[in-house]
Amino acid sequence: MEKFYFIITYGCQMNVHESEKIAGILRKRGYVSCNAEGEADIIVFNTCCIRENAENHAYGNIGALKKLKKAKPGLIIAVGGCMTQQPGAAEKLRKKFPFVDIVFGTHNLEELGDLLDKKQAGKKAVVEIAEGKTVVKENDADISYRTSYPNAWVNIMYGCNNFCSYCIVPYVRGRERSRKPENILAEVNALLDEGYKEITLLGQNVNSYGNDTGGEMSFPALLAEICKRKDKFRLRFMTSNPKDFGEELIRVVAENEQICKLIHLPVQAGSDRILKLMNRKYTSGEYLKKVELLRKYIPNCQLTTDLMVGFPTETEEDFQDTLDLVRKADFSTAFTFVYSPRSGTVAAGMDGQISDEVKKDRIMRLVGLVNSQTREKSSVYLGKTTEILCEDFDSKKNCYLGRDEYGRMGYFTSSENKIGQFVTLKITDASGVSLYGEEVKGNTEEE
Ligand code: SAH
Ligand code: SF4
Ligand code: F3S
């Protein structure tokens, strides 16, 4: 009889990709995917703890499985990801939800198969969150079960050394570990050979790629190496920390047409005092200088960012500095967050925590500004053409969709299956970050 798995993913792209690895591990053990929790023989939660609400979501959804587990005692429930890697979290989880069978940390993802075997051999519950085995696993390509065609994620490094004062990631992901360039190149080449059209390189701070392995190959050199392949594909990367974002990288982006001219450069805040308290190691002036350099080398470049309001001690003036920077940097869009204290981080212990009321007021004003800028950028598309990589079919809207180089989602109708193809659209309507258009036939660049 077939056995089914169901994976629920929270958090960043890193987790989305790691869920592909989890799927790969489960498939090796004979499981296949299903569409609902109720059909599953194993349910895996791949969790995130970047903000409190990410954790609350996971807790709520795990708790909701109590009934299902009672009705189906053979069901295995596993919880992995960043949430489990916080000190004491595994114990807390087991106490709160005694029906959870397996808890595995970010350092133990690849042991999930063994943990499952142990559980099935009759163990009551198995927990593995041991750190210290922080070897870089190089066999990603072998274990991932990808469902994101024509896009593929490739890890180039794990962990983070930066310890921004608000952030939990260095605590739950450990120190930076870079994969070997030859293994990354082999994985990327294999994906392109298979027909993938867009590769996104993943790391918490891609600019420090290779620092932990003696600088064998820098990040810009790695990009240039990948771009030696001349067939048509797109290359993206995330995330760049502004403190390490420099001219060499900008030049490589400018020189290689495969690299999308969309840079995600999280600034967090506009006030130098707050940036210092955040331990970001740059000022707003330095940030804007880098933006200027980027636009000098790549005039058609677009920029996105992450912004946070309500960091401890943030005053109205500090917040105004953020609004100011948003206007000056001219972001095409931004991800906006309300600061959430994370236990164990430096900022969580700071005096001057901001009330929810003030945070709410600031986030509303920030979102208002960001949205108006985003709309302005979208309206520029009207009547123009843009090339998208078709990635999916939306059965509700009855149309195909895909993103252009700048990450804008374009929707269009077609009688043929266009998934995996580059399609040129003439844009007839734009709302928010979405574009609607008609296919321009005979104009699609095929090489
Ligand atoms: N490594 C990436 C960020 C990963 S986390 C970088 O340095 O750019 C993604 C975003 O979540 C961050 O850029 C930040 O804006 C936000 N974030 C991180 N910790 C947070 C916290 N404690 N509260 C609210 N937002 C947070
Ligand atoms: Fe967190 Fe800063 Fe590392 Fe990004 S660079 S993951 S914000 S500590
Ligand atoms: Fe990503 Fe959340 Fe972990 S943002 S690195 S899944 S804490």
Coordinates of C-alpha atoms and ligand atoms in Angstrom, one line a residue, residues 50 159-171 173 176 203-205 239-243 266 268 278-280 306 308, ligand 2:
I50 CA 12.3 34.7 12.7
G159 CA 24.6 29.7 8.6
C160 CA 25.4 33.3 9.5
N161 CA 28.2 35.0 11.4
N162 CA 26.8 38.5 11.5
F163 CA 24.8 38.5 14.7
C164 CA 22.6 41.5 13.9
S165 CA 21.2 42.3 17.3
Y166 CA 17.6 41.5 16.6
C167 CA 18.2 38.2 14.7
I168 CA 17.8 34.6 15.7
V169 CA 19.3 33.1 12.6
P170 CA 22.9 32.8 13.8
Y171 CA 21.7 31.0 16.9
R173 CA 21.6 28.0 11.8
E176 CA 28.9 30.1 8.1
G203 CA 22.8 32.0 1.6
Q204 CA 22.1 34.3 4.5
N205 CA 25.0 36.6 3.4
T239 CA 20.7 37.6 0.3
S240 CA 23.4 40.3 0.1
N241 CA 24.3 42.1 3.3
P242 CA 25.0 45.8 2.4
K243 CA 28.1 45.9 4.5
P266 CA 18.1 44.6 3.0
Q268 CA 16.4 47.5 7.8
M278 CA 21.2 46.7 15.1
N279 CA 24.9 45.9 14.6
R280 CA 24.5 46.2 10.8
D306 CA 13.8 44.5 3.9
M308 CA 11.8 46.9 10.1
Ligands
SF4_2 FE1 20.2 37.7 10.6 FE2 21.9 39.7 10.1 FE3 22.6 37.1 9.6 FE4 20.8 38.4 8.1 S1 23.0 38.9 8.3 S2 20.6 36.3 8.9 S3 19.7 39.7 9.5 S4 22.2 38.0 11.6

